Short mmCIF file of C-alpha atoms in Angstrom, two decimals:
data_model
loop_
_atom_site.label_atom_id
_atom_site.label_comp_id
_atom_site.label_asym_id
_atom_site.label_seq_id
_atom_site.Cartn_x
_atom_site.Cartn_y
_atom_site.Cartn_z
CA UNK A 18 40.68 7.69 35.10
CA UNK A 19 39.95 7.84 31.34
CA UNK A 20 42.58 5.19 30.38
CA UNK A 21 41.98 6.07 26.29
CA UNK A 22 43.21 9.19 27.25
CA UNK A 23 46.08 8.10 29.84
CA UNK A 24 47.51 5.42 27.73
CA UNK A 25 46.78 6.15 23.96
CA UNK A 26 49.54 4.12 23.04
CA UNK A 27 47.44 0.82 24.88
CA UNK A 28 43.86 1.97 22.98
CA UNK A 29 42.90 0.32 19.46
CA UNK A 30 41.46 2.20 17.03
CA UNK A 31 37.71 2.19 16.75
CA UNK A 32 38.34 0.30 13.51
CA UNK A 33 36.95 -3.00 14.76
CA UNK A 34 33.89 -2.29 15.08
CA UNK A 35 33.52 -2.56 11.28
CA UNK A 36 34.32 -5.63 11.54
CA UNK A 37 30.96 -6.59 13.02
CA UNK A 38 28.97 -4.27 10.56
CA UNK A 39 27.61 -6.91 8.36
CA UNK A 40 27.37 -5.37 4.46
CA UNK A 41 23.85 -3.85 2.59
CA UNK A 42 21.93 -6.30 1.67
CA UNK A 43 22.42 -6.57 -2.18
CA UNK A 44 19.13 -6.01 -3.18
CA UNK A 45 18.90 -2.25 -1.53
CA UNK A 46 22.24 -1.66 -4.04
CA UNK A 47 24.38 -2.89 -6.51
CA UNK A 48 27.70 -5.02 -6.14
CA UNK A 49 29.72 -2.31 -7.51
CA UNK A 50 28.23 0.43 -5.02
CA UNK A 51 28.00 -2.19 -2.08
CA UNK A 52 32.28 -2.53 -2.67
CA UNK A 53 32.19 0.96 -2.41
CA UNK A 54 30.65 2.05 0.41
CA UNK A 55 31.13 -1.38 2.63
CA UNK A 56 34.75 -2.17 3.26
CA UNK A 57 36.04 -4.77 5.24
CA UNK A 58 39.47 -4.34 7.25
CA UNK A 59 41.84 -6.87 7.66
CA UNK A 60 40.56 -10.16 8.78
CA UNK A 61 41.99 -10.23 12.09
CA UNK A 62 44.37 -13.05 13.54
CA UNK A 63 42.66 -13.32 17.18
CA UNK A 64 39.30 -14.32 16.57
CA UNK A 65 36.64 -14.21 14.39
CA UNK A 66 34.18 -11.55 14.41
CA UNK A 67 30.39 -12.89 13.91
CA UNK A 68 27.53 -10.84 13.05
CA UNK A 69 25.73 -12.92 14.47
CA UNK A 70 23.70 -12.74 18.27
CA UNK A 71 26.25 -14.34 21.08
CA UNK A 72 23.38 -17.01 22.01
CA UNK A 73 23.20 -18.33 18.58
CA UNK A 74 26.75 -18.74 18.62
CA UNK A 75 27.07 -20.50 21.58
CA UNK A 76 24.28 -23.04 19.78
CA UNK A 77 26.35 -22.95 16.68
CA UNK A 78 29.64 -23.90 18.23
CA UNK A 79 27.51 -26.67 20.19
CA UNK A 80 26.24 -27.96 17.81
CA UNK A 81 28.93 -28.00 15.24
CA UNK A 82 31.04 -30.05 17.92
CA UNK A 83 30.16 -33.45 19.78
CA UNK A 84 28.84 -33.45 23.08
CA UNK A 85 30.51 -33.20 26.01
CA UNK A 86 33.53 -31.59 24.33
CA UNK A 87 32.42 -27.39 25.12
CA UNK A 88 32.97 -26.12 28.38
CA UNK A 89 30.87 -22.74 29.11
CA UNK A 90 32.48 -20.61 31.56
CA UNK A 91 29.62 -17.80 32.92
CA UNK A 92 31.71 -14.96 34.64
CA UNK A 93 28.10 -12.54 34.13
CA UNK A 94 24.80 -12.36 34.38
CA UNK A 95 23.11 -15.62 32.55
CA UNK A 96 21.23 -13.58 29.98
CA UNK A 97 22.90 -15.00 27.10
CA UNK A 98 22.57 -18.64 28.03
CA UNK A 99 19.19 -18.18 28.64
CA UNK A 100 18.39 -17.18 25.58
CA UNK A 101 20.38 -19.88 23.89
CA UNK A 102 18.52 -22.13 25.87
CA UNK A 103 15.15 -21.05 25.54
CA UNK A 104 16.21 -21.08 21.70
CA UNK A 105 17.13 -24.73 21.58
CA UNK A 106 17.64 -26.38 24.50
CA UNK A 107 18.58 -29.84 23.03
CA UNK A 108 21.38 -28.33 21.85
CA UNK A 109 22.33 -25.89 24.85
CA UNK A 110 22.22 -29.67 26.77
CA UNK A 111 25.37 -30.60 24.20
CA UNK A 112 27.57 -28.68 26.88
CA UNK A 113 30.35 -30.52 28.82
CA UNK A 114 29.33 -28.44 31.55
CA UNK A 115 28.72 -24.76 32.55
CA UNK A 116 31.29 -23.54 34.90
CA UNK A 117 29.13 -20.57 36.91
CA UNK A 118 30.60 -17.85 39.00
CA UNK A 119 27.66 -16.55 40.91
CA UNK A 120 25.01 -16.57 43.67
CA UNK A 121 26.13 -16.92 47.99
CA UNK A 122 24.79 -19.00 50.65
CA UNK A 123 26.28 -17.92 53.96
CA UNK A 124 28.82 -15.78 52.53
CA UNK A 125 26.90 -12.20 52.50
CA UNK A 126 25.89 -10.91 49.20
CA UNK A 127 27.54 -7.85 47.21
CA UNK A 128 24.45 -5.99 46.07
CA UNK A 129 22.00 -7.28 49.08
CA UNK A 130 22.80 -8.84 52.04
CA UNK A 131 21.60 -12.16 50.25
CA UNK A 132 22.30 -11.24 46.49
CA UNK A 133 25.64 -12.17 44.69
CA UNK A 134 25.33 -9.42 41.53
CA UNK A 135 25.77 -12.20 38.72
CA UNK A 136 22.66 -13.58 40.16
CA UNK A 137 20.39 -10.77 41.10
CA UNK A 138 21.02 -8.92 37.93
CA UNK A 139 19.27 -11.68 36.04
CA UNK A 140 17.82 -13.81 38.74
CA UNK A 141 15.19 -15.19 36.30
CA UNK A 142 17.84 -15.82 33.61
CA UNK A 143 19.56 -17.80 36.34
CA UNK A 144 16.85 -19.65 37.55
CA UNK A 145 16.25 -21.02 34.03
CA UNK A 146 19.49 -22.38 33.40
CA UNK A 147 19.59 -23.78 36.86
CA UNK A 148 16.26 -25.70 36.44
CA UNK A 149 17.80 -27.49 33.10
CA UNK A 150 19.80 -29.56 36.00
CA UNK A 151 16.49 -31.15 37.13
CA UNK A 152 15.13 -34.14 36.47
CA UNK A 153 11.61 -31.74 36.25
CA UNK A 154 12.32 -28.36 35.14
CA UNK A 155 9.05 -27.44 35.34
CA UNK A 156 9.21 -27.93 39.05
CA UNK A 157 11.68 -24.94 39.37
CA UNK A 158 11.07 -22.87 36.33
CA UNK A 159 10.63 -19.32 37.49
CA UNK A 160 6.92 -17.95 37.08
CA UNK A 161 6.14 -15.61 33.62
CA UNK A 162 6.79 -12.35 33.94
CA UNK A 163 4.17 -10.91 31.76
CA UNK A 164 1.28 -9.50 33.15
CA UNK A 165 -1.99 -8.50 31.21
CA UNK A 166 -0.83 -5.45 31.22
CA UNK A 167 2.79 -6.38 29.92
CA UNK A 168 0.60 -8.97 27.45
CA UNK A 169 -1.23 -5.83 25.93
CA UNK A 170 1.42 -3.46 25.40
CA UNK A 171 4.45 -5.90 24.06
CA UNK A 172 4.83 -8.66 21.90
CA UNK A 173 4.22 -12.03 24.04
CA UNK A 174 7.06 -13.41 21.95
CA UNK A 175 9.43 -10.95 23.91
CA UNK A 176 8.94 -13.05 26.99
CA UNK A 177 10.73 -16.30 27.28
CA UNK A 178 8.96 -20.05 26.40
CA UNK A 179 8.54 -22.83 28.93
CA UNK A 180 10.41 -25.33 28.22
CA UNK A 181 9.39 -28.16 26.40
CA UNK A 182 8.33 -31.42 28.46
CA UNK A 183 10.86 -33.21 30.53
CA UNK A 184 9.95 -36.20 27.93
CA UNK A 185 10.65 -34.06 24.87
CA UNK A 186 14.32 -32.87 26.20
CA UNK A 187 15.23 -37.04 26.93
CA UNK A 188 17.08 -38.07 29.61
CA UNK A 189 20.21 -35.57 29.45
CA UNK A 190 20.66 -32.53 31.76
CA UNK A 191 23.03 -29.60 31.90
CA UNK A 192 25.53 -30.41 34.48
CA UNK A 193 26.77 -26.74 35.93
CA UNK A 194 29.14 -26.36 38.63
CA UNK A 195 28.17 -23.04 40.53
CA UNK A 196 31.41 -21.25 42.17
CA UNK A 197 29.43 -18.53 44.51
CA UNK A 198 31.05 -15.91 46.81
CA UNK A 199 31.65 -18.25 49.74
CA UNK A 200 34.26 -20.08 48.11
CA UNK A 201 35.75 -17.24 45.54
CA UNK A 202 35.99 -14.57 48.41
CA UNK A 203 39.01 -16.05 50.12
CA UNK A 204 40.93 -16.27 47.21
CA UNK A 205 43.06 -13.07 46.70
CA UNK A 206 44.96 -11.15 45.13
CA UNK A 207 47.72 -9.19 47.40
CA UNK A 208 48.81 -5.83 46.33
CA UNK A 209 52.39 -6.92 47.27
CA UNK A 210 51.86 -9.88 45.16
CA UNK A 211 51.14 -8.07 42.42
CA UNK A 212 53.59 -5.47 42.76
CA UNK A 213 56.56 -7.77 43.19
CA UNK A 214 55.46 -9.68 39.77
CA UNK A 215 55.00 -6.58 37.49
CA UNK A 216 57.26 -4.04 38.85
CA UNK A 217 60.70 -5.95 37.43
CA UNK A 218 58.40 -6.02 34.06
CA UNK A 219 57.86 -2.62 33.86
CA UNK A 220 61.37 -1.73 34.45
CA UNK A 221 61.98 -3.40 31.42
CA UNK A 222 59.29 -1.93 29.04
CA UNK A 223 56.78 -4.39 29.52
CA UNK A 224 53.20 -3.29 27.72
CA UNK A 225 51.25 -6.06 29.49
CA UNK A 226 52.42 -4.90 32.88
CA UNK A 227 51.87 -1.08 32.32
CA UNK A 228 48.35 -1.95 30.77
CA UNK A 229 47.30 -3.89 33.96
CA UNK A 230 49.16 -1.70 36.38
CA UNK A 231 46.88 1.38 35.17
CA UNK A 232 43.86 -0.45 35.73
CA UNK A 233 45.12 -2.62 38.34
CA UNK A 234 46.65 0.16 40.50
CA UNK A 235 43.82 2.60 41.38
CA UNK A 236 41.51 -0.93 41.87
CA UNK A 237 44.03 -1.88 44.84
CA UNK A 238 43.74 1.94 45.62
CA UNK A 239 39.29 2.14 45.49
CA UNK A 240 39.45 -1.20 47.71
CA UNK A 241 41.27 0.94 50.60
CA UNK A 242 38.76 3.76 50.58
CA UNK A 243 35.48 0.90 50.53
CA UNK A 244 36.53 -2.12 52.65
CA UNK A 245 37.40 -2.12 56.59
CA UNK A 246 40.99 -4.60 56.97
CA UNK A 247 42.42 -3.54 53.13
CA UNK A 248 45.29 -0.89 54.13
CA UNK A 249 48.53 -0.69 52.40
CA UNK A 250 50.16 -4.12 51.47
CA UNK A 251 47.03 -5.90 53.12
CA UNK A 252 45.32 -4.73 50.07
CA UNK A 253 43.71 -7.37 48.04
CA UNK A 254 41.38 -8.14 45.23
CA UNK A 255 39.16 -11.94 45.53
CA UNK A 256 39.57 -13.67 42.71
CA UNK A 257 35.85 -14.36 41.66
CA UNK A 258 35.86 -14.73 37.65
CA UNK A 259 39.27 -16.13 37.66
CA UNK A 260 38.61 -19.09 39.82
CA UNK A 261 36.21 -20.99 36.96
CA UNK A 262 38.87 -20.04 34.51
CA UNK A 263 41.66 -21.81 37.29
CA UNK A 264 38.83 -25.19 37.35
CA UNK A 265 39.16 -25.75 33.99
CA UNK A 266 42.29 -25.55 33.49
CA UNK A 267 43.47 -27.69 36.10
CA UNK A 268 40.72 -30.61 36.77
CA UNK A 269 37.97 -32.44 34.54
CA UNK A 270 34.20 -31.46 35.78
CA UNK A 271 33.84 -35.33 36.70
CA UNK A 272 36.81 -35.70 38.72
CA UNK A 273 37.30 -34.99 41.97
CA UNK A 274 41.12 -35.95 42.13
CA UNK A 275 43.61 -35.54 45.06
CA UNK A 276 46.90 -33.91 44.35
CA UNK A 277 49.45 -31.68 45.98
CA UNK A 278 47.35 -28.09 47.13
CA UNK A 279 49.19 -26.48 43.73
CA UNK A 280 47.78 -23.98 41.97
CA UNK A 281 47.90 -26.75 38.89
CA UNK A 282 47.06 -29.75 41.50
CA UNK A 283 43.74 -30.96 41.17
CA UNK A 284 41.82 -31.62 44.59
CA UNK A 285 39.14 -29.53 43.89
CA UNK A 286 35.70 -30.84 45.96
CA UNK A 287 32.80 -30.40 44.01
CA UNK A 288 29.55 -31.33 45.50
CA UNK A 289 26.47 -33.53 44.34
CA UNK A 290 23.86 -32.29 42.82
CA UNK A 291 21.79 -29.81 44.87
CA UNK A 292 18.79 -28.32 45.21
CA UNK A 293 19.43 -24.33 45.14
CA UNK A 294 17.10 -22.45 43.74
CA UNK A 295 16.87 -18.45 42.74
CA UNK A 296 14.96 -16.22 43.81
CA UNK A 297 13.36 -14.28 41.28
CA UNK A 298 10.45 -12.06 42.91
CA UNK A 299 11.26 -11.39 46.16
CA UNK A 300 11.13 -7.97 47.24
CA UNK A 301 14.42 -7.90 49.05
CA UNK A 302 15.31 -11.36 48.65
CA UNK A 303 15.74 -11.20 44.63
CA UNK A 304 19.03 -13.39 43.11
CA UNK A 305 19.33 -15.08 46.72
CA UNK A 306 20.08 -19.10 46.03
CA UNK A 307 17.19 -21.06 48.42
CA UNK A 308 17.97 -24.49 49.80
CA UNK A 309 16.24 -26.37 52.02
CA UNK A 310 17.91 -27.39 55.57
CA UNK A 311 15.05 -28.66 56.99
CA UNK A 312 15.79 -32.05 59.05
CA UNK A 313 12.83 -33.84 56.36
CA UNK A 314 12.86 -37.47 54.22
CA UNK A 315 12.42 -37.02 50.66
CA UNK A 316 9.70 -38.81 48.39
CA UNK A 317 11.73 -41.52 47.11
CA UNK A 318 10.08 -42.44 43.39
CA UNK A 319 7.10 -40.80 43.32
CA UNK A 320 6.75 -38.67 40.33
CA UNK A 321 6.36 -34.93 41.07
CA UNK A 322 2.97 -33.28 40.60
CA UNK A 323 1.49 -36.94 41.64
CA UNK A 324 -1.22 -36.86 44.78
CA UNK A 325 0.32 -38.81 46.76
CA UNK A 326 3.75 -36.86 46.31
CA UNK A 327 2.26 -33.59 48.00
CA UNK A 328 3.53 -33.84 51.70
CA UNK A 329 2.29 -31.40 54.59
CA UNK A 330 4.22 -28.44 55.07
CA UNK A 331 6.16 -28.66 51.62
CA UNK A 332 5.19 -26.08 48.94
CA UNK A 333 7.38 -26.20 45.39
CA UNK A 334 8.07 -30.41 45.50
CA UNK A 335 11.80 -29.59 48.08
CA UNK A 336 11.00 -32.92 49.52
CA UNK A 337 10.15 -35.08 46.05
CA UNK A 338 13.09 -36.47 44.79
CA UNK A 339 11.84 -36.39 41.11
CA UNK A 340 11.92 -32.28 41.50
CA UNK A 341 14.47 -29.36 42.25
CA UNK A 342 17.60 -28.83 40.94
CA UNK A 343 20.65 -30.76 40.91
CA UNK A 344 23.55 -28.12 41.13
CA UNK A 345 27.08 -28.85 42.20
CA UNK A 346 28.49 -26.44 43.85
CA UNK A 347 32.28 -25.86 44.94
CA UNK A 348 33.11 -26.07 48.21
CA UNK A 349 36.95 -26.87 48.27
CA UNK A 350 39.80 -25.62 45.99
CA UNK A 351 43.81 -26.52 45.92
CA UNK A 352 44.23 -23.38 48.58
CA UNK A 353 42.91 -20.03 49.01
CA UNK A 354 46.72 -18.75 48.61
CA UNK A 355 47.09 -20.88 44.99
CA UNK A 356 45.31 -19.59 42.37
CA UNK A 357 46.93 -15.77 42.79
CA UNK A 358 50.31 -17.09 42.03
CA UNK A 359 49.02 -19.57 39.01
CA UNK A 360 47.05 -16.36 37.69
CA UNK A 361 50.35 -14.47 37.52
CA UNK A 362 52.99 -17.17 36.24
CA UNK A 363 50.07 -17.46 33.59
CA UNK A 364 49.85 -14.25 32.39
CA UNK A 365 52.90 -12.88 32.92
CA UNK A 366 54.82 -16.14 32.27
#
């Protein structure tokens, strides 16, 4: 379904994109011509259209703001915060905290039996932003991807800087709370819940409800012909992107507060830091998150990379507890049957 051409009434003119068309420079022509050829369409209401790169926003909006006040929510692959990391990651660090949906651990993957696709479609992306949890990054920074043979043919800036020294970014490190499929999956959305919120709407004209019945509709529809269990009113959709958007609106990343199981209660469990890494390289394991359950003591204050910090049997510093990551991860919500009904009261009011 084209949905331009099914609903023109619901598609915007292509007149927006001017809006990010920044003008000729003024020394190519003059004022007068520039005013002629470059015009500028009504400032919108919404938002506020940038010409600049989405990375350098982020850093701009970071940095233009004190820290701890900017929540990121990721609902993608981690390109751009990569890059606004790798840019300055002082000021990336100014984040609150990065709210990540993304990655599995026993819950099967969606691409590969052990890949989430946020994660394996930028694995390395990932596994840079994950490392800026550690007391070390270096100890989980992915390996270069430029080969000689990369080196000769492209511009070694292309490729992505280490990180500067764990002394040069200070004692501050990103604190991101991962949401992966295990705990999103469960969460759903039931074609009879949907139905019986937007079908009194649409009997009344509503645009919202057509617009998300047309898409909405043949999603419920594709889900029958793909998944074994989703026939008829059974249908459902797992609220994956949604459920960072449900976190922070309803808890504080450094509370862990009982309440009533409400969709706007606030018992959410969110775990201590971990050590999960990504797999970047891996042939079929690529974007799978890698923790260690091995039944072993960690080095308690011994710095990594030291001698006497290598132990037998431990390759990558798992068992140092200066090294790995220190991601916390989700693992309990107000119910899997909550956040479908606080999705729809807040969109639909």
């Amino acid at each position: 379904m084209v949905f331009s051409k099914t609903h023109p009434h619901h598609t915007p003119k292509e007149t927006w994109r001017a809006l990010f068309t920044p003008p000729p420079h003024p020394s190519l022509i003059t004022t007068a011509a520039a005013s002629t050829t470059h015009t500028t369409p009504t400032a919108p209401t919404l938002f506020s259209p940038s010409p600049h790169s989405s990375h350098l926003e982020i850093l701009r909006i970071l940095s233009e703001n004190p820290p701890d006040t900017i929540t990121i929510i990721a609902i993608g692959p981690l390109t751009t915060l990569a890059l606004a990391a790798s840019h300055s990651p002082q000021t990336f660090l100014r984040a609150k905290e990065v709210l990540v949906m993304g990655g599995c651990f026993l819950e099967p993957g969606n691409i590969t039996p052990v890949a989430e696709f946020n994660a394996i479609a930028d694995a390395t992306a990932a596994a840079r932003i994950f490392a800026l949890t550690s007391p070390n990054p270096a100890s989980t920074m992915p390996p270069s991807m430029a080969t000689s043979e990369q080196a000769s043919e492209h511009d070694l800036e292309s490729f992505l800087p280490p990180y500067p020294s764990k002394e040069e970014l200070g004692e501050r490190r990103l604190n991101l709370v991962l949401f992966p499929l295990d705990i999103t999956t469960p969460h759903t959305l039931l074609r009879t819940e949907f139905e019986a919120k937007v079908q009194p709407l649409l009997r009344k004209g509503s645009p919202l409800a057509e617009w998300t019945s047309a898409f909405l509709g043949p999603t419920f529809t594709k889900m029958e012909t793909l998944h074994l269990g989703h026939e008829g009113d059974s249908t459902a959709l797992s609220l994956h992107d949604p459920m960072c958007v449900w976190y922070a609106l309803t808890t504080t990343s450094s509370e862990e507060e009982e309440a009533p199981s409400s969709g706007s209660g606030k018992n959410w469990t969110i775990g201590e830091g971990e050590d999960v890494r990504l797999e970047t390289a891996g042939q079929w394991t690529r974007g799978m998150c890698v923790v260690d359950r091995r039944d072993r003591k960690k080095m308690v204050d011994v710095e990594y990379g030291a001698e006497e910090a290598e132990v037998p049997g431990d390759r990558g510093g798992w068992l140092s507890s200066r090294a790995g990551n220190r991601v916390r991860r989700c693992v309990g919500t107000p119910g899997e049957r909550a956040l479908a009904p606080f999705m729809l009261d807040a969109i639909f009011g």
